Short mmCIF file of C-alpha atoms in Angstrom, two decimals:
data_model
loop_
_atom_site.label_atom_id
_atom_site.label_comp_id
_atom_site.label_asym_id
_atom_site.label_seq_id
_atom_site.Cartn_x
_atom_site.Cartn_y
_atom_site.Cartn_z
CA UNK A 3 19.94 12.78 128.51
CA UNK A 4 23.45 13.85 126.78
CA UNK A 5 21.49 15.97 124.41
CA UNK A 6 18.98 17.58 126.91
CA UNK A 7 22.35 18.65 128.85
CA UNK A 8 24.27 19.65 126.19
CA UNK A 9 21.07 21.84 125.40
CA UNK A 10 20.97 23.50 128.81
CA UNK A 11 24.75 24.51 128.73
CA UNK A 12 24.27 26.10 125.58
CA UNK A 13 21.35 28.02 127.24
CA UNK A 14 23.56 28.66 130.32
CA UNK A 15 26.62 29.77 127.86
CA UNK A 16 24.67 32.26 125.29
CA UNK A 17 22.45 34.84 127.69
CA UNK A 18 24.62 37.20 129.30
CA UNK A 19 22.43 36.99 132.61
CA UNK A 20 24.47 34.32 134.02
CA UNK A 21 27.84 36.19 132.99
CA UNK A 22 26.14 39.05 134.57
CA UNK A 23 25.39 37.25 137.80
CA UNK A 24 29.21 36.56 137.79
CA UNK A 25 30.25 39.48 137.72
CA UNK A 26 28.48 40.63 140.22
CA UNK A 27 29.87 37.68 142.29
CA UNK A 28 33.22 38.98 141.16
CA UNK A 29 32.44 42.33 142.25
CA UNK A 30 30.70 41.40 145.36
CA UNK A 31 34.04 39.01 146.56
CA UNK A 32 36.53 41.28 145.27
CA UNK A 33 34.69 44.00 147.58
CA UNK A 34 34.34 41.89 150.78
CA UNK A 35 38.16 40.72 150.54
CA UNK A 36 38.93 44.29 150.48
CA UNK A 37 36.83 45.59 152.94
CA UNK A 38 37.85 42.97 155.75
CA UNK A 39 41.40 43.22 154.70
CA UNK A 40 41.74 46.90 154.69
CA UNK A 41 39.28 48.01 157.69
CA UNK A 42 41.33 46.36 160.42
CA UNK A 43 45.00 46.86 162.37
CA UNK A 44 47.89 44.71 161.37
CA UNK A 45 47.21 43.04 164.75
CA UNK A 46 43.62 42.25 164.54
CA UNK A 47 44.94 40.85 160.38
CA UNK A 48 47.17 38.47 161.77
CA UNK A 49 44.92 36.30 163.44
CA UNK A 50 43.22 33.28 162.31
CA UNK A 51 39.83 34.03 162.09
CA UNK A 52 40.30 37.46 160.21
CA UNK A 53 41.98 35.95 158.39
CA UNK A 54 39.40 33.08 157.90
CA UNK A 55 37.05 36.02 157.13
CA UNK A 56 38.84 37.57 154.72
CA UNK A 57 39.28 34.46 152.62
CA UNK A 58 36.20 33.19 153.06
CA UNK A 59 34.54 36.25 151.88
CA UNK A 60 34.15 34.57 148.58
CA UNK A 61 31.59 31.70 149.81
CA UNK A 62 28.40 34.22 150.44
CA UNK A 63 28.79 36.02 147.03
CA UNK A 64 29.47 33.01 145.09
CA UNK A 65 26.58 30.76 146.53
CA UNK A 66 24.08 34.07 146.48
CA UNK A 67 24.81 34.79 143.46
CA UNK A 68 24.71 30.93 141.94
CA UNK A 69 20.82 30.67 143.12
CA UNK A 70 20.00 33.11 141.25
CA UNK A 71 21.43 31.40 138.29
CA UNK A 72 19.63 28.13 138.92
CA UNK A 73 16.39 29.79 139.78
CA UNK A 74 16.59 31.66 136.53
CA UNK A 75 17.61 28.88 134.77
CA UNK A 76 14.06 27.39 134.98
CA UNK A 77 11.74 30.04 135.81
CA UNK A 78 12.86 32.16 132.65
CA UNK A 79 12.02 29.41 130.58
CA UNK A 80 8.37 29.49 131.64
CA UNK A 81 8.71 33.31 131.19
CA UNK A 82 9.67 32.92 127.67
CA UNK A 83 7.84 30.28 126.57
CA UNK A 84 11.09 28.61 125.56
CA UNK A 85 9.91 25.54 128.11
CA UNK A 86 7.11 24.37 124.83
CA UNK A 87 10.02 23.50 123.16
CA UNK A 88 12.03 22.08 125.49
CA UNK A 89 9.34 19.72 126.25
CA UNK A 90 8.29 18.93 122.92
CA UNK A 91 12.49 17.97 122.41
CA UNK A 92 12.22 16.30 125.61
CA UNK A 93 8.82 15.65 127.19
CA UNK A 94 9.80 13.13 130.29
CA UNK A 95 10.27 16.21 132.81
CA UNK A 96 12.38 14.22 135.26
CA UNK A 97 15.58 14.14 132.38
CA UNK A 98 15.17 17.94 131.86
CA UNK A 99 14.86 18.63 135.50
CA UNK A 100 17.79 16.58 135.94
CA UNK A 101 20.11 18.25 133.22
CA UNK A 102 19.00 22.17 134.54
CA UNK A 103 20.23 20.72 137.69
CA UNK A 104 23.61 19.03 136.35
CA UNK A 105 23.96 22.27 134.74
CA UNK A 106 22.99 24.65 137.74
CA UNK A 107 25.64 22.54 139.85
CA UNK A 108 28.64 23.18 136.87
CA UNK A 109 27.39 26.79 137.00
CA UNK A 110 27.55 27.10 140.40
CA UNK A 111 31.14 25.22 140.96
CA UNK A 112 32.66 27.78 138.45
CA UNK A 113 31.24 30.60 140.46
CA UNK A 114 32.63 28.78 143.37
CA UNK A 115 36.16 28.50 141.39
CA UNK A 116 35.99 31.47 140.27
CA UNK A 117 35.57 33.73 143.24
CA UNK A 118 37.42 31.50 145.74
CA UNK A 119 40.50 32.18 143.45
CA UNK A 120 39.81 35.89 143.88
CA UNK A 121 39.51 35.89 147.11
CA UNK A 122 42.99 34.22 147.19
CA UNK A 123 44.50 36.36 145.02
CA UNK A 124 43.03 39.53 146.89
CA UNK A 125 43.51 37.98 150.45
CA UNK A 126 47.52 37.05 149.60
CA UNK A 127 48.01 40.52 148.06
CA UNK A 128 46.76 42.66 151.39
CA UNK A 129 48.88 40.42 153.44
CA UNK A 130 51.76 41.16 151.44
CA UNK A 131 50.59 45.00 151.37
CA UNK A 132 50.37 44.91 154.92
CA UNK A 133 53.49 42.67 155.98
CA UNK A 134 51.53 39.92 157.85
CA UNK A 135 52.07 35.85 157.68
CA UNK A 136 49.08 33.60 156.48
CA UNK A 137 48.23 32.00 159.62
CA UNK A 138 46.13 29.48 158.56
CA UNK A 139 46.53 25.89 158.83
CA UNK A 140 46.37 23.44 156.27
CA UNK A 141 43.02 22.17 157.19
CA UNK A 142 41.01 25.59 157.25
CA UNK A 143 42.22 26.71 154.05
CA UNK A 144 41.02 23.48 152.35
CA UNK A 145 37.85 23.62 153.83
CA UNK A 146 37.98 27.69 153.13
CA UNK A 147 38.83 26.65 149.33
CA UNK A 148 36.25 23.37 148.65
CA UNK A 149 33.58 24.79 151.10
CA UNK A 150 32.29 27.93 148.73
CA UNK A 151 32.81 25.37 145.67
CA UNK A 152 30.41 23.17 147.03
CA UNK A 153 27.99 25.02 148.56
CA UNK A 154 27.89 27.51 145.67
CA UNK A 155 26.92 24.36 143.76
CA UNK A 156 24.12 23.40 145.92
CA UNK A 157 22.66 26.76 146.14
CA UNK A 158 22.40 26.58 142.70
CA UNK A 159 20.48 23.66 142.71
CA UNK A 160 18.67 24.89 145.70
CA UNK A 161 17.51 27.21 142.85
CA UNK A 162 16.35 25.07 140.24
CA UNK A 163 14.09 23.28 142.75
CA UNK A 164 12.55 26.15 144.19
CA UNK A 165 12.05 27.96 140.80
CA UNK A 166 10.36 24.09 140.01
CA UNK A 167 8.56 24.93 142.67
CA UNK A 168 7.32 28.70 141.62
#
């Protein structure tokens, strides 16, 4: 099992469609933060749930953006005919499913990381630019924070399955 998921994160690591994908996650939260930031009065900023908007921007891109990654990470094998090998390495299909999944889910929590500290560092700098308070509690910004994490981690495993599936 180690060596079938070492295998699959040095798959994950060496194409440049999954760096890709991030960026485009990048892009995509970096774009939303400003756009909901930007587009509204200082008013309609300081309230909690544009304010819940515009740092929670980061869950849709980051999820999106992580099923692709775990769809592609199975369904370009078959494209490829890279899956012969992996079978003929491994041939009990219930490990490698397992270790495209471990390895969608670590792809998909640093997409998660990844843009949820974006959309921090975005969010924080418009309410500076604009002189308005975070008016958040406690409580929705930790759920605003671990939510996209998690749920970028299950979409990518939401794309492993269905690419199974395919």
């Amino acid at each position: 099992m180690n060596d079938q998921l070492r295998s699959e994160l040095l798959k994950l690591r060496t194409t440049r469609t999954a760096g890709a994908f991030l960026l485009v996650a990048v892009a995509l939260t970096l774009l939303g933060a400003f756009a909901e930031g930007l587009s509204g009065t200082l008013d309609e900023l300081a309230q909690q749930d544009t304010q819940r908007a515009l740092f929670a921007g980061a869950a849709t891109s980051a999820a999106f953006m992580a099923t692709f990654v775990g769809l592609l990470a199975l369904t370009s094998e078959f494209r490829y005919g890279t899956i012969r090998s992996t079978l003929l390495f491994e041939p009990r299909r219930r490990v490698v499913l397992a270790s495209k999944l471990t390895t969608a889910a670590l792809a998909g929590i640093l997409f998660g990381v990844v843009c949820v500290v974006l959309s921090f560092v975005a969010g924080f700098a418009i309410l500076a630019a604009r002189d308005v308070d975070f008016a958040l509690t406690g409580a929705q910004a930790l759920v605003i924070v671990f939510g996209p994490i998690l749920g970028s981690a299950l979409s990518a495993m939401l794309g492993v399955t269905v690419g199974a599936l395919i």
